[in-house]
PDB file of C-alpha atoms in Angstrom:
ATOM      1  CA  UNK A 651     -12.769  17.293 -14.684  1.00  0.00           C
ATOM      2  CA  UNK A 652      -9.814  16.936 -16.971  1.00  0.00           C
ATOM      3  CA  UNK A 653      -7.680  13.934 -17.773  1.00  0.00           C
ATOM      4  CA  UNK A 654      -3.939  14.368 -17.428  1.00  0.00           C
ATOM      5  CA  UNK A 655      -2.920  10.788 -16.711  1.00  0.00           C
ATOM      6  CA  UNK A 656      -2.318   9.652 -20.283  1.00  0.00           C
ATOM      7  CA  UNK A 657       1.431   9.554 -19.636  1.00  0.00           C
ATOM      8  CA  UNK A 658       1.188   7.104 -16.726  1.00  0.00           C
ATOM      9  CA  UNK A 659       2.266   3.501 -17.357  1.00  0.00           C
ATOM     10  CA  UNK A 660      -1.128   1.962 -16.567  1.00  0.00           C
ATOM     11  CA  UNK A 661      -4.296   2.261 -14.476  1.00  0.00           C
ATOM     12  CA  UNK A 662      -4.265   4.372 -11.313  1.00  0.00           C
ATOM     13  CA  UNK A 663      -4.914   2.205  -8.251  1.00  0.00           C
ATOM     14  CA  UNK A 664      -4.368   4.759  -5.454  1.00  0.00           C
ATOM     15  CA  UNK A 665      -3.937   8.491  -4.830  1.00  0.00           C
ATOM     16  CA  UNK A 666      -2.535  10.581  -1.957  1.00  0.00           C
ATOM     17  CA  UNK A 667      -1.422  14.151  -1.316  1.00  0.00           C
ATOM     18  CA  UNK A 668       1.956  14.472   0.408  1.00  0.00           C
ATOM     19  CA  UNK A 669       4.139  17.545   0.809  1.00  0.00           C
ATOM     20  CA  UNK A 670       1.816  19.600  -1.388  1.00  0.00           C
ATOM     21  CA  UNK A 671       2.088  17.180  -4.313  1.00  0.00           C
ATOM     22  CA  UNK A 672      -0.283  14.562  -5.701  1.00  0.00           C
ATOM     23  CA  UNK A 673       0.965  10.960  -5.892  1.00  0.00           C
ATOM     24  CA  UNK A 674      -0.550   8.123  -7.929  1.00  0.00           C
ATOM     25  CA  UNK A 675       0.135   4.416  -7.486  1.00  0.00           C
ATOM     26  CA  UNK A 676      -0.368   2.419 -10.693  1.00  0.00           C
ATOM     27  CA  UNK A 677      -0.830  -1.111 -11.912  1.00  0.00           C
ATOM     28  CA  UNK A 678       1.916  -2.635 -14.033  1.00  0.00           C
ATOM     29  CA  UNK A 679       1.414  -2.580 -17.792  1.00  0.00           C
ATOM     30  CA  UNK A 680       2.213  -5.297 -20.301  1.00  0.00           C
ATOM     31  CA  UNK A 681       5.789  -4.016 -20.561  1.00  0.00           C
ATOM     32  CA  UNK A 682       6.382  -1.954 -17.402  1.00  0.00           C
ATOM     33  CA  UNK A 683       6.399  -2.591 -13.664  1.00  0.00           C
ATOM     34  CA  UNK A 684       4.031  -0.888 -11.231  1.00  0.00           C
ATOM     35  CA  UNK A 685       5.027   2.653 -10.325  1.00  0.00           C
ATOM     36  CA  UNK A 686       4.393   5.591  -8.057  1.00  0.00           C
ATOM     37  CA  UNK A 687       4.155   8.913  -9.874  1.00  0.00           C
ATOM     38  CA  UNK A 688       4.462  12.436  -8.485  1.00  0.00           C
ATOM     39  CA  UNK A 689       2.523  15.269 -10.125  1.00  0.00           C
ATOM     40  CA  UNK A 690       4.292  18.608 -10.284  1.00  0.00           C
ATOM     41  CA  UNK A 691       1.904  21.289  -8.989  1.00  0.00           C
ATOM     42  CA  UNK A 692       3.561  23.954 -11.142  1.00  0.00           C
ATOM     43  CA  UNK A 693       4.223  22.125 -14.429  1.00  0.00           C
ATOM     44  CA  UNK A 694       1.191  19.827 -14.218  1.00  0.00           C
ATOM     45  CA  UNK A 695       3.261  16.844 -15.358  1.00  0.00           C
ATOM     46  CA  UNK A 696       3.819  13.386 -13.885  1.00  0.00           C
ATOM     47  CA  UNK A 697       7.227  11.816 -13.099  1.00  0.00           C
ATOM     48  CA  UNK A 698       7.899   8.293 -11.801  1.00  0.00           C
ATOM     49  CA  UNK A 699       9.449   8.376  -8.317  1.00  0.00           C
ATOM     50  CA  UNK A 700       9.278   4.613  -7.633  1.00  0.00           C
ATOM     51  CA  UNK A 701       9.371   1.599  -9.943  1.00  0.00           C
ATOM     52  CA  UNK A 702       8.325  -1.714  -8.461  1.00  0.00           C
ATOM     53  CA  UNK A 703       8.403  -5.259  -9.736  1.00  0.00           C
ATOM     54  CA  UNK A 704       6.257  -7.328 -12.043  1.00  0.00           C
ATOM     55  CA  UNK A 705       5.352  -6.472 -15.605  1.00  0.00           C
ATOM     56  CA  UNK A 706       2.527  -8.170 -17.469  1.00  0.00           C
ATOM     57  CA  UNK A 707      -0.223  -6.440 -15.467  1.00  0.00           C
ATOM     58  CA  UNK A 708       0.418  -8.602 -12.402  1.00  0.00           C
ATOM     59  CA  UNK A 709       1.414  -5.953  -9.840  1.00  0.00           C
ATOM     60  CA  UNK A 710       0.135  -2.654  -8.469  1.00  0.00           C
ATOM     61  CA  UNK A 711       0.785   0.000  -5.835  1.00  0.00           C
ATOM     62  CA  UNK A 712      -2.272   0.414  -3.663  1.00  0.00           C
ATOM     63  CA  UNK A 713      -3.212   2.112  -0.446  1.00  0.00           C
ATOM     64  CA  UNK A 714      -1.085   5.253  -0.623  1.00  0.00           C
ATOM     65  CA  UNK A 715      -1.395   6.874   2.793  1.00  0.00           C
ATOM     66  CA  UNK A 716       0.280   9.726   4.716  1.00  0.00           C
ATOM     67  CA  UNK A 717       1.247   8.767   8.262  1.00  0.00           C
ATOM     68  CA  UNK A 718       3.762  10.152  10.763  1.00  0.00           C
ATOM     69  CA  UNK A 719       5.437  12.563   8.277  1.00  0.00           C
ATOM     70  CA  UNK A 720       5.912   9.844   5.649  1.00  0.00           C
ATOM     71  CA  UNK A 721       4.102   8.527   2.577  1.00  0.00           C
ATOM     72  CA  UNK A 722       3.326   4.802   2.600  1.00  0.00           C
ATOM     73  CA  UNK A 723       2.338   2.567  -0.292  1.00  0.00           C
ATOM     74  CA  UNK A 724       1.608  -1.134  -0.540  1.00  0.00           C
ATOM     75  CA  UNK A 725       3.236  -2.840  -3.529  1.00  0.00           C
ATOM     76  CA  UNK A 726       1.549  -6.107  -4.504  1.00  0.00           C
ATOM     77  CA  UNK A 727       3.176  -8.607  -6.881  1.00  0.00           C
ATOM     78  CA  UNK A 728       1.195 -11.697  -7.838  1.00  0.00           C
ATOM     79  CA  UNK A 729       4.040 -13.611  -9.431  1.00  0.00           C
ATOM     80  CA  UNK A 730       6.333 -14.236 -12.327  1.00  0.00           C
ATOM     81  CA  UNK A 731       9.586 -13.045 -10.758  1.00  0.00           C
ATOM     82  CA  UNK A 732      11.672 -13.367  -7.596  1.00  0.00           C
ATOM     83  CA  UNK A 733       9.193 -11.338  -5.530  1.00  0.00           C
ATOM     84  CA  UNK A 734       6.224 -13.585  -6.352  1.00  0.00           C
ATOM     85  CA  UNK A 735       3.480 -13.430  -3.747  1.00  0.00           C
ATOM     86  CA  UNK A 736       5.231 -10.874  -1.598  1.00  0.00           C
ATOM     87  CA  UNK A 737       3.833  -7.531  -0.584  1.00  0.00           C
ATOM     88  CA  UNK A 738       6.233  -4.698   0.122  1.00  0.00           C
ATOM     89  CA  UNK A 739       5.031  -1.937   2.422  1.00  0.00           C
ATOM     90  CA  UNK A 740       7.023   1.001   1.059  1.00  0.00           C
ATOM     91  CA  UNK A 741       7.862   4.210   2.960  1.00  0.00           C
ATOM     92  CA  UNK A 742       9.161   7.609   1.861  1.00  0.00           C
ATOM     93  CA  UNK A 743       9.840  10.715   3.943  1.00  0.00           C
ATOM     94  CA  UNK A 744      10.516  12.923   0.915  1.00  0.00           C
ATOM     95  CA  UNK A 745       8.288  11.419  -1.813  1.00  0.00           C
ATOM     96  CA  UNK A 746      11.217  10.331  -3.985  1.00  0.00           C
ATOM     97  CA  UNK A 747      13.395   7.988  -1.890  1.00  0.00           C
ATOM     98  CA  UNK A 748      11.583   4.738  -1.075  1.00  0.00           C
ATOM     99  CA  UNK A 749      12.518   1.963   1.356  1.00  0.00           C
ATOM    100  CA  UNK A 750      10.800  -1.295   2.230  1.00  0.00           C
ATOM    101  CA  UNK A 751       9.292  -0.812   5.682  1.00  0.00           C
ATOM    102  CA  UNK A 752       7.963  -4.401   5.883  1.00  0.00           C
ATOM    103  CA  UNK A 753       7.623  -7.441   3.652  1.00  0.00           C
ATOM    104  CA  UNK A 754       4.310  -9.264   4.057  1.00  0.00           C
ATOM    105  CA  UNK A 755       4.642 -12.815   2.721  1.00  0.00           C
ATOM    106  CA  UNK A 756       3.415 -16.396   3.163  1.00  0.00           C
ATOM    107  CA  UNK A 757       4.635 -16.351   6.785  1.00  0.00           C
ATOM    108  CA  UNK A 758       1.944 -13.758   7.507  1.00  0.00           C
ATOM    109  CA  UNK A 759      -0.929 -15.400   5.646  1.00  0.00           C
ATOM    110  CA  UNK A 760      -1.828 -17.634   2.751  1.00  0.00           C
ATOM    111  CA  UNK A 761       0.979 -19.037   0.592  1.00  0.00           C
ATOM    112  CA  UNK A 762      -1.220 -18.103  -2.379  1.00  0.00           C
ATOM    113  CA  UNK A 763      -0.590 -14.403  -1.854  1.00  0.00           C
ATOM    114  CA  UNK A 764      -2.252 -11.639   0.063  1.00  0.00           C
ATOM    115  CA  UNK A 765      -4.248  -8.831  -1.498  1.00  0.00           C
ATOM    116  CA  UNK A 766      -3.763  -5.487   0.260  1.00  0.00           C
ATOM    117  CA  UNK A 767      -6.862  -3.600   1.269  1.00  0.00           C
ATOM    118  CA  UNK A 768      -7.158  -0.262   2.971  1.00  0.00           C
ATOM    119  CA  UNK A 769      -4.678   1.627   5.117  1.00  0.00           C
ATOM    120  CA  UNK A 770      -5.696   3.906   7.990  1.00  0.00           C
ATOM    121  CA  UNK A 771      -4.185   5.473  11.104  1.00  0.00           C
ATOM    122  CA  UNK A 772      -5.559   5.778  14.609  1.00  0.00           C
ATOM    123  CA  UNK A 773      -4.289   7.732  17.618  1.00  0.00           C
ATOM    124  CA  UNK A 774      -5.695   6.209  20.790  1.00  0.00           C
ATOM    125  CA  UNK A 775      -4.186   8.867  23.023  1.00  0.00           C
ATOM    126  CA  UNK A 776      -1.017   6.971  23.886  1.00  0.00           C
ATOM    127  CA  UNK A 777       0.107   5.606  20.506  1.00  0.00           C
ATOM    128  CA  UNK A 778      -0.394   6.620  16.900  1.00  0.00           C
ATOM    129  CA  UNK A 779      -0.799   3.390  14.914  1.00  0.00           C
ATOM    130  CA  UNK A 780      -1.018   2.603  11.202  1.00  0.00           C
ATOM    131  CA  UNK A 781      -3.184  -0.322  10.050  1.00  0.00           C
ATOM    132  CA  UNK A 782      -3.276  -2.264   6.764  1.00  0.00           C
ATOM    133  CA  UNK A 783      -5.863  -4.908   5.887  1.00  0.00           C
ATOM    134  CA  UNK A 784      -5.140  -7.988   3.751  1.00  0.00           C
ATOM    135  CA  UNK A 785      -7.004 -10.954   2.384  1.00  0.00           C
ATOM    136  CA  UNK A 786      -5.571 -14.014   0.690  1.00  0.00           C
ATOM    137  CA  UNK A 787      -6.286 -14.863  -2.937  1.00  0.00           C
ATOM    138  CA  UNK A 788      -7.956 -18.101  -1.820  1.00  0.00           C
ATOM    139  CA  UNK A 789     -10.319 -18.835   1.062  1.00  0.00           C
ATOM    140  CA  UNK A 790      -8.340 -20.507   3.841  1.00  0.00           C
ATOM    141  CA  UNK A 791      -7.961 -20.478   7.594  1.00  0.00           C
ATOM    142  CA  UNK A 792      -5.834 -17.344   7.259  1.00  0.00           C
ATOM    143  CA  UNK A 793      -8.016 -15.578   4.719  1.00  0.00           C
ATOM    144  CA  UNK A 794      -7.802 -12.033   5.969  1.00  0.00           C
ATOM    145  CA  UNK A 795      -5.600 -10.334   8.503  1.00  0.00           C
ATOM    146  CA  UNK A 796      -4.596  -6.928   9.817  1.00  0.00           C
ATOM    147  CA  UNK A 797      -1.082  -5.544  10.261  1.00  0.00           C
ATOM    148  CA  UNK A 798      -0.324  -2.673  12.669  1.00  0.00           C
ATOM    149  CA  UNK A 799       2.683  -0.352  12.773  1.00  0.00           C
ATOM    150  CA  UNK A 800       3.470   1.029  16.228  1.00  0.00           C
ATOM    151  CA  UNK A 801       6.710   2.749  17.124  1.00  0.00           C
ATOM    152  CA  UNK A 802       8.362   1.691  13.852  1.00  0.00           C
ATOM    153  CA  UNK A 803       7.488  -2.016  14.201  1.00  0.00           C
ATOM    154  CA  UNK A 804       4.924  -3.956  12.151  1.00  0.00           C
ATOM    155  CA  UNK A 805       2.901  -6.679  13.906  1.00  0.00           C
ATOM    156  CA  UNK A 806       0.202  -9.001  12.646  1.00  0.00           C
ATOM    157  CA  UNK A 807      -2.624  -8.286  15.082  1.00  0.00           C
ATOM    158  CA  UNK A 808      -5.611 -10.231  13.809  1.00  0.00           C
ATOM    159  CA  UNK A 809      -6.220 -13.293  11.654  1.00  0.00           C
ATOM    160  CA  UNK A 810      -9.632 -14.617  10.792  1.00  0.00           C
ATOM    161  CA  UNK A 811     -11.498 -16.275   7.968  1.00  0.00           C
ATOM    162  CA  UNK A 812     -13.196 -13.092   6.777  1.00  0.00           C
ATOM    163  CA  UNK A 813     -14.061 -14.658   3.390  1.00  0.00           C
ATOM    164  CA  UNK A 814     -13.691 -11.367   1.569  1.00  0.00           C
ATOM    165  CA  UNK A 815     -12.579  -7.790   1.884  1.00  0.00           C
ATOM    166  CA  UNK A 816     -12.193  -6.323   5.353  1.00  0.00           C
ATOM    167  CA  UNK A 817     -11.975  -2.762   6.603  1.00  0.00           C
ATOM    168  CA  UNK A 818     -10.710  -1.070   9.721  1.00  0.00           C
ATOM    169  CA  UNK A 819     -13.124   1.377  11.298  1.00  0.00           C
ATOM    170  CA  UNK A 820     -11.885   3.453  14.207  1.00  0.00           C
ATOM    171  CA  UNK A 821     -13.801   5.639  16.610  1.00  0.00           C
ATOM    172  CA  UNK A 822     -12.356   7.640  19.466  1.00  0.00           C
ATOM    173  CA  UNK A 823     -14.580   8.068  22.492  1.00  0.00           C
ATOM    174  CA  UNK A 824     -14.408  11.075  24.778  1.00  0.00           C
TER     175      UNK A 824
END
């Protein structure tokens, strides 16, 4: 193993391979917002391809995932600016141009913020869906929920008091 992440702004919180390149989502640093970096397979160097919100180590890009010919990332911002307690589900079809595919905010769960968990896809034979898990930063009646993307539309599909991290496990039967 070698370390070539010294040039990144802060800690790596997620990794994904997309289009033959390695991508790293990072936490914000004291002076810089969270970012998504792309590693050049030929030069072996990192370049920022997305800069989010929130400096002061209060934001991160988690759950990088490849789905339906696009790279997705979940940008979490815990506060201190205009995007406080909002999660942006980001989407890129080329790895460099990013759009907000869905904002997850207090209307979807706790007003205290929602921590993103894992992202996974499942093809049930008729639809190919993307799932993201969340849990609120405090235990409440909406502490934990799941969002699903089907046909380009995000829907909150489950809310429960999970009292901690949740995961989506899928199994296709014959």
